[in-house]
PDB file of C-alpha atoms in Angstrom:
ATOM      1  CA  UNK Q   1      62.520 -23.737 -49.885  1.00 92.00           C
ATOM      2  CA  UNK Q   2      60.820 -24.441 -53.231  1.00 97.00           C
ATOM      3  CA  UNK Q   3      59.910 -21.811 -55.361  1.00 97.00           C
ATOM      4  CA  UNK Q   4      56.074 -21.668 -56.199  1.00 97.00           C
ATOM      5  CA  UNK Q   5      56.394 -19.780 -59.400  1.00 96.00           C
ATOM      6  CA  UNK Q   6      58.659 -22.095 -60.746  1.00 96.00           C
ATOM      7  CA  UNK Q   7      56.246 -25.469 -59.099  1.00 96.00           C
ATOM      8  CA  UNK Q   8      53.073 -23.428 -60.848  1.00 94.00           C
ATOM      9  CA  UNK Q   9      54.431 -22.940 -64.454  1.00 93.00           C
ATOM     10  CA  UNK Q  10      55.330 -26.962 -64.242  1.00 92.00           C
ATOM     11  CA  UNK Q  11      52.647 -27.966 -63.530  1.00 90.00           C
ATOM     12  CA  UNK Q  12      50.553 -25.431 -65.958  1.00 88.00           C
ATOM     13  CA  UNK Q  13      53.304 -26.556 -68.837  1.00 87.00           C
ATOM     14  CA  UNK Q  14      52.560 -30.617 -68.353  1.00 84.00           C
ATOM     15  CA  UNK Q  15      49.043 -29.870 -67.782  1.00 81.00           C
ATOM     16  CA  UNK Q  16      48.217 -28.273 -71.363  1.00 76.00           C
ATOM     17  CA  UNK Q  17      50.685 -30.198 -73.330  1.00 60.00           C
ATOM     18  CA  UNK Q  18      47.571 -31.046 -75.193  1.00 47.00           C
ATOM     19  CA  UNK Q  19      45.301 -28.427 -74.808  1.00 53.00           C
ATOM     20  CA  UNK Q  20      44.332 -30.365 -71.891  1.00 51.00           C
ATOM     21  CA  UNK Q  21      42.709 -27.808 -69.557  1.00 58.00           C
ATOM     22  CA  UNK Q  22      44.034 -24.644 -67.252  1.00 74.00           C
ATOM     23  CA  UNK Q  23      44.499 -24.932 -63.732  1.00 85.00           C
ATOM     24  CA  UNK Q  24      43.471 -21.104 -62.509  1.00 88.00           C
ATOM     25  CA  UNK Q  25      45.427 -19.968 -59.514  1.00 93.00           C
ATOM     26  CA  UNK Q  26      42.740 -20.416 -57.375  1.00 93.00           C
ATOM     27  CA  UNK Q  27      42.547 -23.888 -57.363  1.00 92.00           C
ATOM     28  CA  UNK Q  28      46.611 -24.722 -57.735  1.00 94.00           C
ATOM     29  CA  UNK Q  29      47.228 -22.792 -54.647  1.00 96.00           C
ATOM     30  CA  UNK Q  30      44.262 -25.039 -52.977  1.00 95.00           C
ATOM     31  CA  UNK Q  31      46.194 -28.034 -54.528  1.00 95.00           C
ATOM     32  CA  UNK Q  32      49.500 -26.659 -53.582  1.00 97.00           C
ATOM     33  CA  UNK Q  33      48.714 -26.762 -49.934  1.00 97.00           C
ATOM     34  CA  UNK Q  34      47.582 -30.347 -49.792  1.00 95.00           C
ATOM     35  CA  UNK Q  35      50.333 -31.634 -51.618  1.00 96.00           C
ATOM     36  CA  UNK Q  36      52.724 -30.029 -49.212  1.00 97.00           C
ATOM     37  CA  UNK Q  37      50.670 -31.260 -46.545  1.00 96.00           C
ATOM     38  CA  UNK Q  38      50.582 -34.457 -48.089  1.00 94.00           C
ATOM     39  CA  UNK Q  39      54.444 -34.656 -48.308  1.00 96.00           C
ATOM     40  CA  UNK Q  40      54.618 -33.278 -44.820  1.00 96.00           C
ATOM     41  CA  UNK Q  41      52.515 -35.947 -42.758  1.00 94.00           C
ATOM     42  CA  UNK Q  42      54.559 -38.888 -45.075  1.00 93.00           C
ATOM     43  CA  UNK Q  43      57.823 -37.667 -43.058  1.00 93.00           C
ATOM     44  CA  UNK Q  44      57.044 -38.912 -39.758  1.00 91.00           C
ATOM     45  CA  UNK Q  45      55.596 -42.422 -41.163  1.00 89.00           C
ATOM     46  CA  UNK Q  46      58.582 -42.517 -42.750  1.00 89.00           C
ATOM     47  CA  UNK Q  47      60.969 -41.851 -40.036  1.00 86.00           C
ATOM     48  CA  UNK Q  48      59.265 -44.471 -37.802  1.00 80.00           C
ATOM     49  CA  UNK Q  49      60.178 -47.068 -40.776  1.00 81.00           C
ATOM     50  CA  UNK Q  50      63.589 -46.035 -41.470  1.00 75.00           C
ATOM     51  CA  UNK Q  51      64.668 -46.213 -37.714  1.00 67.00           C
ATOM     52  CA  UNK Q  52      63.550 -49.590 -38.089  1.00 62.00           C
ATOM     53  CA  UNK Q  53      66.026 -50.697 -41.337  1.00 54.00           C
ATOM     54  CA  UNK Q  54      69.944 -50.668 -40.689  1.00 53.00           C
ATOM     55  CA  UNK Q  55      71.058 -47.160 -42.021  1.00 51.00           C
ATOM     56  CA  UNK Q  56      74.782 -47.143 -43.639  1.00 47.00           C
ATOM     57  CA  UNK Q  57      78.398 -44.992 -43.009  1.00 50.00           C
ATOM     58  CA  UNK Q  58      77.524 -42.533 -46.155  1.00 45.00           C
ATOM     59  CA  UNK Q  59      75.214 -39.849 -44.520  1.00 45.00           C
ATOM     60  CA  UNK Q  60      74.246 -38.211 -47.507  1.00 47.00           C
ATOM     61  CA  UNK Q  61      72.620 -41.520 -48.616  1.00 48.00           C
ATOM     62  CA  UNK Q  62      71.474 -42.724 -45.017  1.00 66.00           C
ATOM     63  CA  UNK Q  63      67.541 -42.929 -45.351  1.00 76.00           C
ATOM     64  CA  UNK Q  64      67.298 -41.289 -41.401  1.00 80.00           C
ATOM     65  CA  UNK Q  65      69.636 -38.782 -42.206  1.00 84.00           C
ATOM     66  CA  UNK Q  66      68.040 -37.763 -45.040  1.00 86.00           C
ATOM     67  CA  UNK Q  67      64.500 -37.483 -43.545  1.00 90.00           C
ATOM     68  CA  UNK Q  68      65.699 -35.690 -40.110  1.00 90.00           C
ATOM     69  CA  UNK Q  69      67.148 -32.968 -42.539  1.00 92.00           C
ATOM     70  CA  UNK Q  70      64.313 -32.371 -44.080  1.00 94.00           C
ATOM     71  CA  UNK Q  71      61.882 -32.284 -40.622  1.00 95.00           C
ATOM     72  CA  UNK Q  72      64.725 -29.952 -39.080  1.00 95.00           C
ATOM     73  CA  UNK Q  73      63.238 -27.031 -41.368  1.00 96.00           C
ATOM     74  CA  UNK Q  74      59.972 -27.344 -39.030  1.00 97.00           C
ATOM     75  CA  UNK Q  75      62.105 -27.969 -35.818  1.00 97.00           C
ATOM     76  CA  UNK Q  76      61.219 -25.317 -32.692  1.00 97.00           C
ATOM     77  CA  UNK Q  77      61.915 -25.366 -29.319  1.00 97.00           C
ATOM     78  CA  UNK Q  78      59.710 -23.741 -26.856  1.00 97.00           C
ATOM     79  CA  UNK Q  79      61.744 -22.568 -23.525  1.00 94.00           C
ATOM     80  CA  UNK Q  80      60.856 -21.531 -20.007  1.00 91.00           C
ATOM     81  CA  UNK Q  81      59.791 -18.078 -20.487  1.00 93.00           C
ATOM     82  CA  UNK Q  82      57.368 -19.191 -23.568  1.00 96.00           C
ATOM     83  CA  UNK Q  83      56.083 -22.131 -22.137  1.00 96.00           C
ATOM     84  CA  UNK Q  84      55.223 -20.402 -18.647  1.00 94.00           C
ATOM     85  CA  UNK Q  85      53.542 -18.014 -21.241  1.00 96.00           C
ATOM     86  CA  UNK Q  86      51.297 -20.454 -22.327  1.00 97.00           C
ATOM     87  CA  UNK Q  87      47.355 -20.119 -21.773  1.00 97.00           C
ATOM     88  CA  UNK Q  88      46.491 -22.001 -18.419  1.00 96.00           C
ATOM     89  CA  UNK Q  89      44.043 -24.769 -18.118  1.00 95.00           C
ATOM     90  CA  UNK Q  90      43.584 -27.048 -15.165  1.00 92.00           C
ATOM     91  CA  UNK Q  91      46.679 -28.759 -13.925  1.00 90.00           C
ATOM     92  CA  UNK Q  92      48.411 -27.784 -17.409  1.00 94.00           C
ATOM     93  CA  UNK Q  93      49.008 -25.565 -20.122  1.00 96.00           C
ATOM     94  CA  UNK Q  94      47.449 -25.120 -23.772  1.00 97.00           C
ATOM     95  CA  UNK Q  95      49.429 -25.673 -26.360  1.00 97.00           C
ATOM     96  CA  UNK Q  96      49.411 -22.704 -28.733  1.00 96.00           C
ATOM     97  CA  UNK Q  97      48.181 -23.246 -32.299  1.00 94.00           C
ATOM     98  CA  UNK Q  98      51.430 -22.922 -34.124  1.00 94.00           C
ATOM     99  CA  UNK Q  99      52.639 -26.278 -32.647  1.00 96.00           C
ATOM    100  CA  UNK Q 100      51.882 -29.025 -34.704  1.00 95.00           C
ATOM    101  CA  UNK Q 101      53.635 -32.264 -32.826  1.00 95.00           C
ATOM    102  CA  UNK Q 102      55.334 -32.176 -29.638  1.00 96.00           C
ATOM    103  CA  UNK Q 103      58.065 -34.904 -29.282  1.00 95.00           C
ATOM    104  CA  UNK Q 104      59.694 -33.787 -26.351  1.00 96.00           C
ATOM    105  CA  UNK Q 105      59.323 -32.524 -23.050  1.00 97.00           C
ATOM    106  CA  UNK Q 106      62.373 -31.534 -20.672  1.00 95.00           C
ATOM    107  CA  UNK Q 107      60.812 -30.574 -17.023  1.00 93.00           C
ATOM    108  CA  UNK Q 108      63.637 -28.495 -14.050  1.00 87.00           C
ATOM    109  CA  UNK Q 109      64.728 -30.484 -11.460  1.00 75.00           C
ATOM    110  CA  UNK Q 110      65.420 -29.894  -7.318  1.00 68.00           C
ATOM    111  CA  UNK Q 111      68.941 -28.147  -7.009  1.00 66.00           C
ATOM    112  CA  UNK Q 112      69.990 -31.692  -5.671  1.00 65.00           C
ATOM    113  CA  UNK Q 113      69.160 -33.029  -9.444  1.00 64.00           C
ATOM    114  CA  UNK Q 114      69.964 -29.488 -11.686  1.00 70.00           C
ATOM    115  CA  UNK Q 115      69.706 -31.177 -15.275  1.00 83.00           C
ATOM    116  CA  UNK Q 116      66.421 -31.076 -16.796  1.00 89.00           C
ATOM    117  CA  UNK Q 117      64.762 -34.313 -16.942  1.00 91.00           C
ATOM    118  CA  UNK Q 118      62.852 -35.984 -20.336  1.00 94.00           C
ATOM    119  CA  UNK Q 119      59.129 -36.501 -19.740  1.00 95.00           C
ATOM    120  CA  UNK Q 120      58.236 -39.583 -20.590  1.00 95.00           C
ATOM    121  CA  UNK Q 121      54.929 -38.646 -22.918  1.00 96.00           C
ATOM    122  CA  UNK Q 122      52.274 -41.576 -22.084  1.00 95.00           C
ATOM    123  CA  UNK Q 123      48.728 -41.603 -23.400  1.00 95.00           C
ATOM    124  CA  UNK Q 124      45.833 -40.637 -21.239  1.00 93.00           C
ATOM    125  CA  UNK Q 125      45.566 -44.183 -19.836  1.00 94.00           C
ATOM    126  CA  UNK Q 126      49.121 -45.033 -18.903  1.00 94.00           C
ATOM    127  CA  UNK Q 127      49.298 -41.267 -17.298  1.00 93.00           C
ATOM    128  CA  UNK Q 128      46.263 -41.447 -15.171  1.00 91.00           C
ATOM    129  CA  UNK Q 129      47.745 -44.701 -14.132  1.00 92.00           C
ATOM    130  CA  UNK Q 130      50.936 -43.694 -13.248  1.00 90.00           C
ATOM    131  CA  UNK Q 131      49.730 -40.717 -11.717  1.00 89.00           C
ATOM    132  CA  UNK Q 132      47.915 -42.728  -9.201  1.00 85.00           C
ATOM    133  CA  UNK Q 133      50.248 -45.114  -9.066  1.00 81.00           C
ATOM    134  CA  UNK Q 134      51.904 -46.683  -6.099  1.00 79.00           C
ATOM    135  CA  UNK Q 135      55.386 -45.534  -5.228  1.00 76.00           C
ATOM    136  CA  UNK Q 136      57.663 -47.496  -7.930  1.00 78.00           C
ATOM    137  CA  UNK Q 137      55.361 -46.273 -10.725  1.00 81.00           C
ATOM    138  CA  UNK Q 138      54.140 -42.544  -9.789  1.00 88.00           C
ATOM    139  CA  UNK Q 139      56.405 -39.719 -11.192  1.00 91.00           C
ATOM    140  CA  UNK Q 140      59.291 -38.579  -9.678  1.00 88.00           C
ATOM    141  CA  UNK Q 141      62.024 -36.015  -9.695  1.00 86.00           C
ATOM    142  CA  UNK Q 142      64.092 -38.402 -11.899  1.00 86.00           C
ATOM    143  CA  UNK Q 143      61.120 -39.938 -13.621  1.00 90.00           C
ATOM    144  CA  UNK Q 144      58.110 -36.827 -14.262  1.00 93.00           C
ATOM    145  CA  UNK Q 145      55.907 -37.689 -17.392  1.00 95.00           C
ATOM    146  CA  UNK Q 146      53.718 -35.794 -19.485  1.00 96.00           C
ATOM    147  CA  UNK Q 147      50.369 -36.132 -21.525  1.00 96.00           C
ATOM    148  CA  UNK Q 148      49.050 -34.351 -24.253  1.00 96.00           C
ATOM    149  CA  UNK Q 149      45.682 -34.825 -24.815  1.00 94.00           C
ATOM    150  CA  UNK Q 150      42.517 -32.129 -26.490  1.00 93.00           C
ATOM    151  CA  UNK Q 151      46.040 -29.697 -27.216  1.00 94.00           C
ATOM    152  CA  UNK Q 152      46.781 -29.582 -23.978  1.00 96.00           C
ATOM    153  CA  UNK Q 153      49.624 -30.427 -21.897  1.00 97.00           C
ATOM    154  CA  UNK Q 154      50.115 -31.741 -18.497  1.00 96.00           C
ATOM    155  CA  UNK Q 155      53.455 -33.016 -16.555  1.00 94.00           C
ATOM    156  CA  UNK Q 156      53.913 -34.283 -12.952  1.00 93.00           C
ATOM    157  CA  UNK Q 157      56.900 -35.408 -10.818  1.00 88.00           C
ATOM    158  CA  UNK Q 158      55.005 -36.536  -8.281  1.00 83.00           C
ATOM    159  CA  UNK Q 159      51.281 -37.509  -8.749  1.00 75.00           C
ATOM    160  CA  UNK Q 160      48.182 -35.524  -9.237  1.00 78.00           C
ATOM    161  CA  UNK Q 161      48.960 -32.886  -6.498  1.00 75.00           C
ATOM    162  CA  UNK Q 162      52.950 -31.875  -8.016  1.00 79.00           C
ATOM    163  CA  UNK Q 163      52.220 -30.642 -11.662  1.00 88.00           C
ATOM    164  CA  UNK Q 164      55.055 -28.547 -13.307  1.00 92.00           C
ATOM    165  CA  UNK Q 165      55.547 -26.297 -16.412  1.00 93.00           C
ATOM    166  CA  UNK Q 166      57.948 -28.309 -18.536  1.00 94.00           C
ATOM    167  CA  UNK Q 167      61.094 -25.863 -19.080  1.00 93.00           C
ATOM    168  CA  UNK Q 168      61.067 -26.551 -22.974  1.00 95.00           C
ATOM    169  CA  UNK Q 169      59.099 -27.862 -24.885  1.00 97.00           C
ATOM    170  CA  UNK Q 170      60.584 -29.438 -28.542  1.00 97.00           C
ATOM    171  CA  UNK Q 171      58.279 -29.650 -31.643  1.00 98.00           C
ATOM    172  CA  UNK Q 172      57.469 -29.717 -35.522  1.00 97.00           C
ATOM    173  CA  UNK Q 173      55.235 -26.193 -36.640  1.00 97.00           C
ATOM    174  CA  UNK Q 174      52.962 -26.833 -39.651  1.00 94.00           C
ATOM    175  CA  UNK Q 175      54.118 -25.982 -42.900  1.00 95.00           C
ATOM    176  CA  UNK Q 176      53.180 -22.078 -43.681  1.00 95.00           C
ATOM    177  CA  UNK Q 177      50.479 -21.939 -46.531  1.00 96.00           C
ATOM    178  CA  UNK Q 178      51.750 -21.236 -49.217  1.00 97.00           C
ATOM    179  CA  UNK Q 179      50.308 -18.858 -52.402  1.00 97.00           C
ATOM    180  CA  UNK Q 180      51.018 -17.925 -55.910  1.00 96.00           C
ATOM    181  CA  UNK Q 181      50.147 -14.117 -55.924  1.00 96.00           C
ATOM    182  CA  UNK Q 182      49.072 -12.958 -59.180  1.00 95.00           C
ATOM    183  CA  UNK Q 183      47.735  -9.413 -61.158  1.00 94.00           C
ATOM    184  CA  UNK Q 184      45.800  -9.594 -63.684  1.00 92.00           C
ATOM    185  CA  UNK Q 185      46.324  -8.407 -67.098  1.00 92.00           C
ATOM    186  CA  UNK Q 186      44.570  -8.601 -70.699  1.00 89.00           C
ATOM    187  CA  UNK Q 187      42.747 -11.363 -68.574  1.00 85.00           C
ATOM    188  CA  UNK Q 188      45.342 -13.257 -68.215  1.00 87.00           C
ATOM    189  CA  UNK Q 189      46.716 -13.945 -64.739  1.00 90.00           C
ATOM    190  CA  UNK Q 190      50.793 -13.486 -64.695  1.00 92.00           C
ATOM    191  CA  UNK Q 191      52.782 -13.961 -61.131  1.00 95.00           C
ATOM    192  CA  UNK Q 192      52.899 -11.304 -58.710  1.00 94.00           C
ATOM    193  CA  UNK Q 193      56.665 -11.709 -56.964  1.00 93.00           C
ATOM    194  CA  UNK Q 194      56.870 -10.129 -53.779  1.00 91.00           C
ATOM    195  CA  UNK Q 195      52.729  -9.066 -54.152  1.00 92.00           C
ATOM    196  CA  UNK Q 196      52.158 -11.691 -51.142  1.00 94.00           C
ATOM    197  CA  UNK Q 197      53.354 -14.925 -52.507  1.00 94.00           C
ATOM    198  CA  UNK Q 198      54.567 -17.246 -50.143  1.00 97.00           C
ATOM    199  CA  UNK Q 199      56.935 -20.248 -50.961  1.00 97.00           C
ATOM    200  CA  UNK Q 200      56.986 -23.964 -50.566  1.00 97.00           C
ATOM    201  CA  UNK Q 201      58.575 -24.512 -46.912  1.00 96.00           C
ATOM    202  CA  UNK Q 202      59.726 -27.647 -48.270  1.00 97.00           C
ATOM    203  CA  UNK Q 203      63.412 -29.149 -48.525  1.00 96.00           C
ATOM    204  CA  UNK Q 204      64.192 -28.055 -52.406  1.00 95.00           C
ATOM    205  CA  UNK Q 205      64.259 -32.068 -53.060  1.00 93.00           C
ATOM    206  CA  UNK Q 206      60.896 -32.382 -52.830  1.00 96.00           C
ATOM    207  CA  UNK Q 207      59.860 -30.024 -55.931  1.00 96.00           C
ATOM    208  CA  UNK Q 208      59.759 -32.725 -57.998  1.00 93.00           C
ATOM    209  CA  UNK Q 209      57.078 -34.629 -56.158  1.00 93.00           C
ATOM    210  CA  UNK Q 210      55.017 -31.347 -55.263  1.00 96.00           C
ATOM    211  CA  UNK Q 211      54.631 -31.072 -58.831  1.00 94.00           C
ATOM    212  CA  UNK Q 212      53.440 -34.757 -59.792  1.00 91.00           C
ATOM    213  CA  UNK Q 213      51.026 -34.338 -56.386  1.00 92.00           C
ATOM    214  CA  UNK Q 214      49.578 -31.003 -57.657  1.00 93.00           C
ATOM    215  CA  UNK Q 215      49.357 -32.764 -61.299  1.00 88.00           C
ATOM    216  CA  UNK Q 216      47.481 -35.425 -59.808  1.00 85.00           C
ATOM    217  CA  UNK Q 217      44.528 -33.154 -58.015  1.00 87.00           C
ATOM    218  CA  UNK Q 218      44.258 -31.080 -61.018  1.00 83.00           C
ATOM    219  CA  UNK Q 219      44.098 -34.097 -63.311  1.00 77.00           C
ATOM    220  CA  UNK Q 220      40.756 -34.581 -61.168  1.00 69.00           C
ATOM    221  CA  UNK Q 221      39.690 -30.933 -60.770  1.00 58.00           C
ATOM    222  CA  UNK Q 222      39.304 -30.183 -65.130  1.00 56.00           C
ATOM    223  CA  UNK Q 223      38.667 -33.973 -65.338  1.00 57.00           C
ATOM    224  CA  UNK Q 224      41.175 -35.277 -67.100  1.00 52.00           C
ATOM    225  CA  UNK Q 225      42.011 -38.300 -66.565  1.00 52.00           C
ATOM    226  CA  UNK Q 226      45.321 -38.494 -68.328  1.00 53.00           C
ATOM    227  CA  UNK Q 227      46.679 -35.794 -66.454  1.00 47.00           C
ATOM    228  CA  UNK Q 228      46.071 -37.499 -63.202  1.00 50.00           C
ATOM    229  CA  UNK Q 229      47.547 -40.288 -64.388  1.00 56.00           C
ATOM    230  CA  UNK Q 230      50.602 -38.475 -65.973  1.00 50.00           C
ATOM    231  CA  UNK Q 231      51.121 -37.425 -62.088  1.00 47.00           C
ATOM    232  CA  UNK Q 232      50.818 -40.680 -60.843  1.00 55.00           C
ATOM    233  CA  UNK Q 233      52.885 -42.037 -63.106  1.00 56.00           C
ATOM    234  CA  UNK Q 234      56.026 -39.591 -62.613  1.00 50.00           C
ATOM    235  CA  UNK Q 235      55.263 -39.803 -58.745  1.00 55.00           C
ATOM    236  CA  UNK Q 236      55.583 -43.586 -58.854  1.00 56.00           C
ATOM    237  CA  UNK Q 237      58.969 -43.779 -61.023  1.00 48.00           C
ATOM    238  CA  UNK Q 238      60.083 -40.330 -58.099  1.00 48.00           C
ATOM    239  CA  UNK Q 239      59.339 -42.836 -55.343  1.00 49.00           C
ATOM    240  CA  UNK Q 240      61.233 -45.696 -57.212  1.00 47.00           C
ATOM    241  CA  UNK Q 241      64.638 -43.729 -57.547  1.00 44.00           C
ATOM    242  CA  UNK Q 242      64.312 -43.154 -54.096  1.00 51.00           C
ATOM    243  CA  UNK Q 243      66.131 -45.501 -51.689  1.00 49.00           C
ATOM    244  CA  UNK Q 244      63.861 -47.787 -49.987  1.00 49.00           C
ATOM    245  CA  UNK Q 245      62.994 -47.688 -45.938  1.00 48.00           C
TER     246      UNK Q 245
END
């Protein structure tokens, strides 16, 4: 977790090192969100690069490693009794609106095959295809597959007449928003803690580049230019010390 206060005051300090504008708390907790967003969505590009690279013995310096701690704080696992919850839609089930990105699907076998099965998750194409598929490719018991498609999700072990509930369901949740509460006094806004302020959900590494992000958009938002660039700046020499994918 990263601590907004201490994100908002950076960000207000390198902002009017030279008088040059405020950033009200309106628009940094509008900022705050998309950087963390931002930061967020880079994670999962950035997996799919590192598990491409060789990785290395040390784990604390292992580029994977490193990434699949910080993804594990938005980790959840959705099991029978939750998913069976789930709102029903033809064939399937919706996916509620806390889950963000499903990457995988474990579906009950027979009692002749106990151990949950993976779902293979195939796009529309290669499910309807499988689905009505001859007898090598159609889903079975030891094969069943899944699609996710308009939030919704749909698994077979068997064709387009033998859907199942998936017995758990793994995924990432969005980051909670997050929100510098404030009071008000001799018009001055000063931080509010525990008056509704919610915290970065972030891994604590990643303070420094919330605050060059946030610097960045507010650079742009009292339109100065040297603050944006100030943010770019110290994000590009953050991104340099950081071992490359």
């Amino acid at each position: 977790m990263v601590n907004i206060d201490t994100v908002y005051q950076r960000v207000l300090a390198l902002a009017n090192k030279e008088q040059r504008g405020y950033i009200t708390p309106q628009d940094f907790n509008l900022f705050a969100n998309q950087a963390q967003m931002d930061i967020f969505e880079q994670y999962f590009y950035d997996v799919n690069l590192a598990r491409g690279s060789q990785g290395n013995d040390t784990v604390y310096a292992d580029i994977d490693d490193m990434l699949e701690e910080k993804l594990q704080i938005f980790e959840r696992i959705d099991t029978t009794g939750t998913v069976a919850a789930y709102d029903d839609v033809v064939g399937g089930k919706a996916l509620p609106g806390y889950i963000y990105r499903v990457y995988k699907v474990l579906v009950d076998q027979t009692p002749s095959e106990p151990s949950p099965k993976n779902a293979e998750i195939l796009n529309a194409k290669d499910f309807s295809d499988a689905m009505g598929g001859g007898y090598l490719t159609r889903p079975s018991i030891k094969r069943p597959v899944a699609n996710i498609i308009n939030n919704e999700i749909r698994c077979s072990r068997g064709g387009w007449l033998s859907p199942v509930t998936p017995s758990a369901i793994y995924y990432f949740i969005r980051p909670r928003r997050v929100n510098w509460a404030y009071i008000v006094m001799n018009n001055k806004a000063m931080y509010n803690e525990g008056g509704g302020d919610v915290h970065f959900q972030l891994h604590t590494s990643e303070e420094t580049q919330l605050v060059n992000k946030i610097l960045k958009l507010a650079g742009i938002s009292i339109k100065q230019m040297d603050v944006t660039q100030a943010g770019q700046g110290m994000d590009a020499a953050t991104l340099q010390q950081q071992p490359k994918i």
